[in-house]
Amino acid sequence: MRVKGPEYDLLRESWEYLVAIGPRCMGTEGEKQAVRYLLAQLQDLGAAPVTQAFPYEGWSVSADASLHMTVPFVKEIESYLLLGSGQPVGAFVEGKVCVLGETIIWNMYSWPRFGIIDQHNTIVGYITGRPTGAAISQTLAEGNSRYPHFSIGAEDTELLLALLKQGKEIHVRGTCATQATGLQEGVNIRVPSRNVPVAEKKIVLCAHYDTMYNTKGAYDNTSGVAVLLSLLKILQDRQWRKPIEIIFMAGEEWRLAGSSAHVKALTPQEIAEIELVINVDGIGRGNVFEAWLGPEEVEHEMYRFFAQRTADASRTFAVKTPPPPGSDHTPFYDAGVPACMFTINDQDIIHSPRDVIDERIYENMVYCVQLLVALLEYKRAIL
């Protein structure tokens, strides 16, 4: 689908360019290249972007992880590392597998947690099993670890649980090459609002430009970044009635490092002046446009907005309350700012090499741009 108009040319071009960079994990050359590209695009649009540097505890991975079951039979297990995973002492980690309990992902999901136990009955590594779907990477909520953490898919998780239930002893051997890189510097890119003639509260729109280490991130979250660039181009030709600020966040996958730093730097008065934060995080291939929001007053307003729109035959709306804890709206919401996260969820490809260019993503991005314009009109932020 080719939608006419320079704003939609920018939507596609920026999306394809950033995806072509490859993974944009924090601290990588891909991340730095994305920053340079975004600053150049914003300047071409006539914006005056402001950068905000912030510190974070760095981590890097230099080789793909491998995990093999060696007992009771030999099997390669598809695996990725949890972001922040440690490196084995020596070239590899091996031992028997036991059930430890659960790994909590983003204070939201509970995934089976296995230990890798050496001959001294000491935990030397971890395996976290995804309950549904293929293996993906995720973020260690507690921070960088001394120990390797492997993430596996549902099929292999069920296999481990079934073998252990049968009383079988399981042995695995895994390799990974990671390192903690100490204090690093990330960069948020903020596009301040133009001046408006009346005193109104501000609407903030944000999207994160970083990715997990193992993905180009066409869905998560190059889609959100391209949507906001396209929206900004549209807003240039519109009359503004409320302040509108756009922020391209760094470090979302890094335990919300960028958005947390941004909100922490705001004064209580600046926080009170934000009417709503809209976070665009992941426009996938599906047909359900999800609005995760809170508090209830925002739910009421969004219900009225969606009720006035004629949903086409290919899409439906889903309003969910409260907003989830694992994305860039969270620091705002925790500070008392009303929040809404827009997404078309695509858990089949998230945080994996499967997250690549797909025309269905682009079609939904076009729809998201149009929806955001309509929402800003509904809120009388633009005319």
Short mmCIF file of C-alpha atoms in Angstrom, two decimals:
data_model
loop_
_atom_site.label_atom_id
_atom_site.label_comp_id
_atom_site.label_asym_id
_atom_site.label_seq_id
_atom_site.Cartn_x
_atom_site.Cartn_y
_atom_site.Cartn_z
CA MET A 1 0.00 0.00 0.00
CA ARG A 2 1.40 3.38 -1.04
CA VAL A 3 -0.34 6.28 0.67
CA LYS A 4 0.17 9.61 -1.05
CA GLY A 5 1.64 12.63 0.71
CA PRO A 6 5.12 13.67 1.87
CA GLU A 7 4.30 12.79 5.46
CA TYR A 8 3.68 9.18 4.45
CA ASP A 9 6.83 9.13 2.31
CA LEU A 10 8.67 10.08 5.50
CA LEU A 11 6.78 7.38 7.41
CA ARG A 12 8.00 4.63 5.10
CA GLU A 13 11.49 6.02 4.47
CA SER A 14 12.31 6.55 8.13
CA TRP A 15 10.91 3.14 9.08
CA GLU A 16 12.91 1.33 6.41
CA TYR A 17 16.09 3.33 7.11
CA LEU A 18 16.10 2.67 10.85
CA VAL A 19 15.32 -1.02 10.36
CA ALA A 20 18.19 -1.26 7.86
CA ILE A 21 20.58 0.01 10.55
CA GLY A 22 19.97 -3.24 12.39
CA PRO A 23 19.76 -3.72 16.15
CA ARG A 24 19.89 -0.45 18.09
CA CYS A 25 20.64 -1.82 21.53
CA MET A 26 21.98 0.77 23.95
CA GLY A 27 25.70 1.38 23.65
CA THR A 28 26.00 0.02 20.11
CA GLU A 29 26.94 1.78 16.91
CA GLY A 30 23.37 1.14 15.71
CA GLU A 31 22.01 3.24 18.57
CA LYS A 32 24.43 6.09 17.79
CA GLN A 33 23.54 5.96 14.10
CA ALA A 34 19.85 6.17 14.97
CA VAL A 35 20.48 9.29 17.09
CA ARG A 36 22.33 10.98 14.22
CA TYR A 37 19.57 10.08 11.78
CA LEU A 38 16.76 11.33 14.01
CA LEU A 39 18.50 14.62 14.71
CA ALA A 40 19.07 15.17 10.98
CA GLN A 41 15.44 14.35 10.12
CA LEU A 42 14.10 16.66 12.81
CA GLN A 43 16.30 19.51 11.63
CA ASP A 44 15.10 18.94 8.05
CA LEU A 45 11.54 19.26 9.36
CA GLY A 46 12.40 22.64 10.84
CA ALA A 47 12.20 21.40 14.42
CA ALA A 48 14.66 22.43 17.09
CA PRO A 49 15.44 19.14 18.85
CA VAL A 50 16.93 19.17 22.34
CA THR A 51 19.03 16.25 23.55
CA GLN A 52 19.00 15.01 27.13
CA ALA A 53 21.91 12.83 28.22
CA PHE A 54 21.46 10.40 31.09
CA PRO A 55 23.62 7.69 32.72
CA TYR A 56 22.84 3.98 32.80
CA GLU A 57 24.67 0.79 33.70
CA GLY A 58 25.93 -0.62 30.42
CA TRP A 59 26.04 -4.17 29.07
CA SER A 60 27.05 -5.73 25.79
CA VAL A 61 26.93 -9.08 24.02
CA SER A 62 29.50 -10.08 21.42
CA ALA A 63 28.26 -13.50 20.24
CA ASP A 64 25.05 -15.48 19.95
CA ALA A 65 24.17 -17.64 22.92
CA SER A 66 23.94 -21.41 22.61
CA LEU A 67 22.19 -23.89 24.87
CA HIS A 68 22.24 -27.68 24.47
CA MET A 69 20.63 -30.45 26.46
CA THR A 70 23.14 -33.28 26.91
CA VAL A 71 21.16 -35.60 29.24
CA PRO A 72 18.81 -37.54 28.94
CA PHE A 73 19.40 -36.97 25.20
CA VAL A 74 21.18 -34.46 23.02
CA LYS A 75 19.12 -31.54 21.77
CA GLU A 76 19.86 -27.98 20.72
CA ILE A 77 17.55 -25.55 22.53
CA GLU A 78 16.75 -22.25 20.82
CA SER A 79 17.70 -19.54 23.28
CA TYR A 80 18.41 -15.84 23.67
CA LEU A 81 19.98 -14.02 26.56
CA LEU A 82 18.06 -11.91 28.99
CA LEU A 83 19.39 -8.37 28.71
CA GLY A 84 21.85 -7.88 31.58
CA SER A 85 22.88 -11.55 31.63
CA GLY A 86 26.32 -12.37 33.01
CA GLN A 87 29.07 -14.41 31.41
CA PRO A 88 30.01 -17.89 32.62
CA VAL A 89 33.18 -18.36 34.60
CA GLY A 90 35.29 -19.84 31.83
CA ALA A 91 34.03 -20.52 28.32
CA PHE A 92 30.75 -22.21 29.21
CA VAL A 93 28.28 -23.14 31.94
CA GLU A 94 26.99 -26.64 32.49
CA GLY A 95 25.10 -28.63 35.06
CA LYS A 96 21.81 -30.28 35.88
CA VAL A 97 18.49 -28.46 35.63
CA CYS A 98 16.06 -27.90 38.48
CA VAL A 99 12.89 -25.84 38.88
CA LEU A 100 13.46 -22.73 41.01
CA GLY A 101 10.13 -20.93 40.69
CA GLU A 102 9.26 -18.00 38.45
CA THR A 103 10.98 -15.10 36.72
CA ILE A 104 8.86 -11.95 36.83
CA ILE A 105 9.06 -9.99 33.57
CA TRP A 106 8.32 -6.26 33.85
CA ASN A 107 6.29 -6.81 37.04
CA MET A 108 3.69 -8.23 34.68
CA TYR A 109 4.45 -11.75 33.43
CA SER A 110 5.39 -14.88 35.40
CA TRP A 111 7.62 -17.27 33.45
CA PRO A 112 8.95 -20.64 34.71
CA ARG A 113 12.48 -20.27 36.13
CA PHE A 114 15.05 -23.09 36.10
CA GLY A 115 18.46 -23.23 37.72
CA ILE A 116 21.60 -24.73 36.23
CA ILE A 117 23.29 -26.53 39.15
CA ASP A 118 26.96 -27.59 39.16
CA GLN A 119 28.60 -30.56 40.88
CA HIS A 120 28.88 -28.55 44.12
CA ASN A 121 25.11 -28.03 44.19
CA THR A 122 25.61 -24.33 43.39
CA ILE A 123 23.51 -22.28 40.99
CA VAL A 124 25.79 -21.27 38.10
CA GLY A 125 23.17 -20.12 35.59
CA TYR A 126 19.49 -19.70 34.87
CA ILE A 127 16.95 -20.65 32.24
CA THR A 128 13.70 -18.74 31.90
CA GLY A 129 10.94 -20.37 29.88
CA ARG A 130 8.38 -18.44 27.87
CA PRO A 131 4.92 -19.93 28.58
CA THR A 132 3.66 -19.38 25.01
CA GLY A 133 5.42 -18.82 21.71
CA ALA A 134 8.98 -19.08 20.48
CA ALA A 135 12.09 -17.98 22.33
CA ILE A 136 12.61 -14.22 22.71
CA SER A 137 14.93 -11.95 24.65
CA GLN A 138 13.69 -9.97 27.64
CA THR A 139 15.13 -7.64 30.26
CA LEU A 140 16.35 -8.64 33.70
CA ALA A 141 14.23 -6.48 35.95
CA GLU A 142 16.69 -6.61 38.85
CA GLY A 143 19.62 -5.25 36.82
CA ASN A 144 22.81 -6.73 35.42
CA SER A 145 23.62 -10.19 36.74
CA ARG A 146 26.82 -12.10 37.47
CA TYR A 147 25.26 -15.25 36.00
CA PRO A 148 24.14 -16.25 32.50
CA HIS A 149 20.40 -16.13 31.92
CA PHE A 150 19.04 -18.06 28.93
CA SER A 151 15.50 -17.49 27.63
CA ILE A 152 13.79 -20.37 25.82
CA GLY A 153 10.47 -20.89 24.05
CA ALA A 154 7.30 -22.61 25.19
CA GLU A 155 7.95 -25.93 23.44
CA ASP A 156 11.30 -26.42 25.15
CA THR A 157 9.90 -25.14 28.45
CA GLU A 158 7.19 -27.80 28.33
CA LEU A 159 9.81 -30.43 27.47
CA LEU A 160 11.95 -29.55 30.50
CA LEU A 161 8.94 -29.56 32.81
CA ALA A 162 7.68 -32.88 31.44
CA LEU A 163 11.06 -34.59 31.79
CA LEU A 164 11.49 -33.33 35.35
CA LYS A 165 7.96 -34.49 36.21
CA GLN A 166 8.91 -37.96 34.94
CA GLY A 167 11.88 -37.96 37.34
CA LYS A 168 14.45 -37.61 34.58
CA GLU A 169 17.74 -35.87 35.28
CA ILE A 170 18.44 -33.10 32.78
CA HIS A 171 21.90 -31.73 32.02
CA VAL A 172 22.58 -28.70 29.83
CA ARG A 173 25.62 -26.88 28.51
CA GLY A 174 25.45 -23.22 27.50
CA THR A 175 27.77 -20.53 26.16
CA CYS A 176 27.44 -16.76 25.95
CA ALA A 177 29.75 -13.79 25.58
CA THR A 178 28.60 -10.76 27.55
CA GLN A 179 30.14 -8.08 29.67
CA ALA A 180 29.06 -5.29 31.96
CA THR A 181 30.44 -2.07 30.47
CA GLY A 182 30.06 0.24 33.45
CA LEU A 183 28.44 3.65 33.44
CA GLN A 184 27.30 4.68 29.95
CA GLU A 185 25.45 7.66 28.51
CA GLY A 186 22.12 7.50 26.70
CA VAL A 187 20.37 10.28 24.80
CA ASN A 188 16.69 11.24 24.71
CA ILE A 189 15.65 13.53 21.85
CA ARG A 190 12.94 16.04 22.68
CA VAL A 191 11.05 18.26 20.24
CA PRO A 192 9.70 21.14 22.35
CA SER A 193 6.25 22.50 21.64
CA ARG A 194 5.76 25.60 19.56
CA ASN A 195 4.22 28.54 21.40
CA VAL A 196 0.43 28.58 21.57
CA PRO A 197 -1.71 31.69 22.17
CA VAL A 198 -3.64 30.32 25.15
CA ALA A 199 -2.50 28.75 28.41
CA GLU A 200 -3.32 25.08 28.10
CA LYS A 201 -1.87 21.90 29.56
CA LYS A 202 0.59 20.02 27.37
CA ILE A 203 0.17 16.76 25.46
CA VAL A 204 3.33 14.64 25.30
CA LEU A 205 3.80 11.96 22.64
CA CYS A 206 6.71 9.55 22.92
CA ALA A 207 8.23 6.46 21.32
CA HIS A 208 11.47 4.61 22.03
CA TYR A 209 14.08 4.19 19.33
CA ASP A 210 16.24 1.52 20.99
CA THR A 211 15.80 -2.21 20.40
CA MET A 212 16.82 -5.43 22.08
CA TYR A 213 20.27 -6.70 21.05
CA ASN A 214 18.91 -9.47 18.79
CA THR A 215 16.41 -7.65 16.59
CA LYS A 216 16.07 -4.97 13.93
CA GLY A 217 12.83 -3.98 15.64
CA ALA A 218 10.55 -3.12 12.72
CA TYR A 219 7.60 -3.54 15.10
CA ASP A 220 9.27 -2.79 18.44
CA ASN A 221 9.70 0.07 18.11
CA THR A 222 10.80 1.50 14.79
CA SER A 223 7.11 1.66 13.95
CA GLY A 224 6.39 4.09 16.81
CA VAL A 225 9.35 6.31 15.92
CA ALA A 226 8.33 6.55 12.26
CA VAL A 227 4.72 7.28 13.25
CA LEU A 228 5.79 10.26 15.37
CA LEU A 229 8.09 11.62 12.65
CA SER A 230 5.20 11.46 10.18
CA LEU A 231 2.84 13.05 12.71
CA LEU A 232 5.29 15.90 13.31
CA LYS A 233 5.37 16.66 9.59
CA ILE A 234 1.56 16.80 9.52
CA LEU A 235 1.47 19.07 12.57
CA GLN A 236 3.69 21.62 10.83
CA ASP A 237 0.75 22.68 8.66
CA ARG A 238 -1.87 22.72 11.41
CA GLN A 239 -2.92 25.37 13.90
CA TRP A 240 -2.09 24.40 17.48
CA ARG A 241 -4.37 25.19 20.40
CA LYS A 242 -2.43 23.24 23.02
CA PRO A 243 1.29 22.65 23.54
CA ILE A 244 2.37 19.37 21.93
CA GLU A 245 5.76 17.86 22.74
CA ILE A 246 7.31 14.84 21.03
CA ILE A 247 10.07 12.78 22.64
CA PHE A 248 12.13 9.99 21.12
CA MET A 249 13.19 7.97 24.15
CA ALA A 250 16.35 5.92 24.59
CA GLY A 251 16.74 2.92 26.84
CA GLU A 252 13.17 1.66 27.01
CA GLU A 253 14.41 -1.90 26.86
CA TRP A 254 17.01 -0.83 29.44
CA ARG A 255 14.54 -0.83 32.32
CA LEU A 256 12.96 2.42 31.08
CA ALA A 257 16.23 4.27 31.64
CA GLY A 258 15.47 7.12 29.22
CA SER A 259 11.90 7.90 30.23
CA SER A 260 12.78 7.53 33.92
CA ALA A 261 15.60 10.08 33.51
CA HIS A 262 13.27 12.44 31.64
CA VAL A 263 10.53 12.39 34.27
CA LYS A 264 13.05 12.61 37.12
CA ALA A 265 14.37 15.85 35.62
CA LEU A 266 10.91 17.47 35.54
CA THR A 267 9.82 19.81 38.29
CA PRO A 268 6.51 19.22 40.10
CA GLN A 269 5.10 22.19 38.21
CA GLU A 270 6.20 20.77 34.84
CA ILE A 271 4.60 17.42 35.71
CA ALA A 272 1.35 19.16 36.70
CA GLU A 273 1.29 20.94 33.34
CA ILE A 274 1.05 17.67 31.34
CA GLU A 275 -2.55 16.83 30.42
CA LEU A 276 -1.76 13.43 28.88
CA VAL A 277 1.20 11.35 27.73
CA ILE A 278 0.62 9.19 24.65
CA ASN A 279 3.17 6.43 24.19
CA VAL A 280 3.31 4.67 20.81
CA ASP A 281 5.05 1.35 21.45
CA GLY A 282 4.80 -1.34 18.81
CA ILE A 283 2.48 -1.15 15.80
CA GLY A 284 2.39 -4.77 14.70
CA ARG A 285 0.70 -6.89 12.05
CA GLY A 286 -2.61 -7.53 13.80
CA ASN A 287 -6.06 -5.95 13.57
CA VAL A 288 -6.75 -4.99 17.21
CA PHE A 289 -5.72 -1.44 18.07
CA GLU A 290 -5.11 -1.45 21.82
CA ALA A 291 -5.27 1.60 24.09
CA TRP A 292 -3.82 0.85 27.53
CA LEU A 293 -4.71 3.79 29.72
CA GLY A 294 -5.48 5.32 33.07
CA PRO A 295 -6.88 6.76 35.22
CA GLU A 296 -10.59 6.14 34.62
CA GLU A 297 -11.21 9.69 33.36
CA VAL A 298 -8.90 8.94 30.43
CA GLU A 299 -10.76 5.68 29.85
CA HIS A 300 -14.06 7.59 29.65
CA GLU A 301 -12.62 10.11 27.21
CA MET A 302 -11.04 7.45 25.00
CA TYR A 303 -14.25 5.41 25.01
CA ARG A 304 -16.12 8.46 23.68
CA PHE A 305 -13.42 9.07 21.07
CA PHE A 306 -13.49 5.49 19.77
CA ALA A 307 -17.30 5.44 19.85
CA GLN A 308 -17.36 8.37 17.42
CA ARG A 309 -15.08 6.64 14.94
CA THR A 310 -16.25 4.16 12.36
CA ALA A 311 -13.98 1.15 12.65
CA ASP A 312 -13.24 -0.35 9.26
CA ALA A 313 -13.84 -4.04 8.63
CA SER A 314 -10.19 -4.94 9.25
CA ARG A 315 -9.67 -3.35 12.69
CA THR A 316 -11.24 -3.23 16.10
CA PHE A 317 -10.45 -1.20 19.23
CA ALA A 318 -9.63 -2.55 22.68
CA VAL A 319 -9.45 -0.27 25.73
CA LYS A 320 -7.47 -1.74 28.64
CA THR A 321 -7.01 -0.27 32.12
CA PRO A 322 -4.60 0.38 33.78
CA PRO A 323 -1.61 0.88 31.46
CA PRO A 324 1.05 -1.86 31.64
CA PRO A 325 4.21 -1.26 33.70
CA GLY A 326 6.84 -2.01 31.06
CA SER A 327 6.96 0.95 28.68
CA ASP A 328 7.85 4.63 28.56
CA HIS A 329 4.53 5.98 29.84
CA THR A 330 5.19 4.25 33.18
CA PRO A 331 7.42 6.90 34.83
CA PHE A 332 4.89 9.57 33.83
CA TYR A 333 1.96 7.53 35.14
CA ASP A 334 3.79 6.78 38.39
CA ALA A 335 4.28 10.54 38.79
CA GLY A 336 0.52 11.13 38.47
CA VAL A 337 0.32 12.01 34.75
CA PRO A 338 -2.65 10.52 32.85
CA ALA A 339 -1.30 8.07 30.30
CA CYS A 340 -2.23 6.08 27.23
CA MET A 341 -0.13 3.48 25.43
CA PHE A 342 -1.14 2.72 21.86
CA THR A 343 -0.08 -0.60 20.36
CA ILE A 344 -1.08 -3.30 17.92
CA ASN A 345 0.39 -6.21 19.83
CA ASP A 346 2.55 -8.69 17.96
CA GLN A 347 3.95 -11.16 20.47
CA ASP A 348 4.92 -13.63 17.72
CA ILE A 349 7.85 -11.45 16.59
CA ILE A 350 8.66 -9.21 19.55
CA HIS A 351 12.30 -9.19 20.79
CA SER A 352 13.46 -11.62 18.14
CA PRO A 353 15.12 -11.73 14.69
CA ARG A 354 11.62 -12.32 13.29
CA ASP A 355 10.76 -8.62 13.82
CA VAL A 356 11.44 -7.41 10.28
CA ILE A 357 9.80 -5.28 7.58
CA ASP A 358 6.25 -6.42 6.82
CA GLU A 359 3.70 -4.54 4.75
CA ARG A 360 0.99 -5.25 7.33
CA ILE A 361 3.01 -3.27 9.88
CA TYR A 362 3.24 -0.33 7.49
CA GLU A 363 -0.50 -0.34 6.80
CA ASN A 364 -1.17 -0.22 10.54
CA MET A 365 1.38 2.58 10.97
CA VAL A 366 -0.53 4.68 8.42
CA TYR A 367 -3.70 4.00 10.38
CA CYS A 368 -1.98 4.97 13.64
CA VAL A 369 -0.84 8.32 12.21
CA GLN A 370 -4.38 9.07 11.09
CA LEU A 371 -5.77 8.03 14.46
CA LEU A 372 -3.37 10.30 16.35
CA VAL A 373 -4.31 13.26 14.15
CA ALA A 374 -7.99 12.55 14.83
CA LEU A 375 -7.32 12.24 18.57
CA LEU A 376 -5.47 15.58 18.69
CA GLU A 377 -8.41 17.15 16.85
CA TYR A 378 -10.85 15.53 19.28
CA LYS A 379 -8.91 16.94 22.22
CA ARG A 380 -8.88 20.32 20.49
CA ALA A 381 -5.12 20.37 20.54
CA ILE A 382 -5.04 21.16 16.79
CA LEU A 383 -7.48 22.69 14.35
#
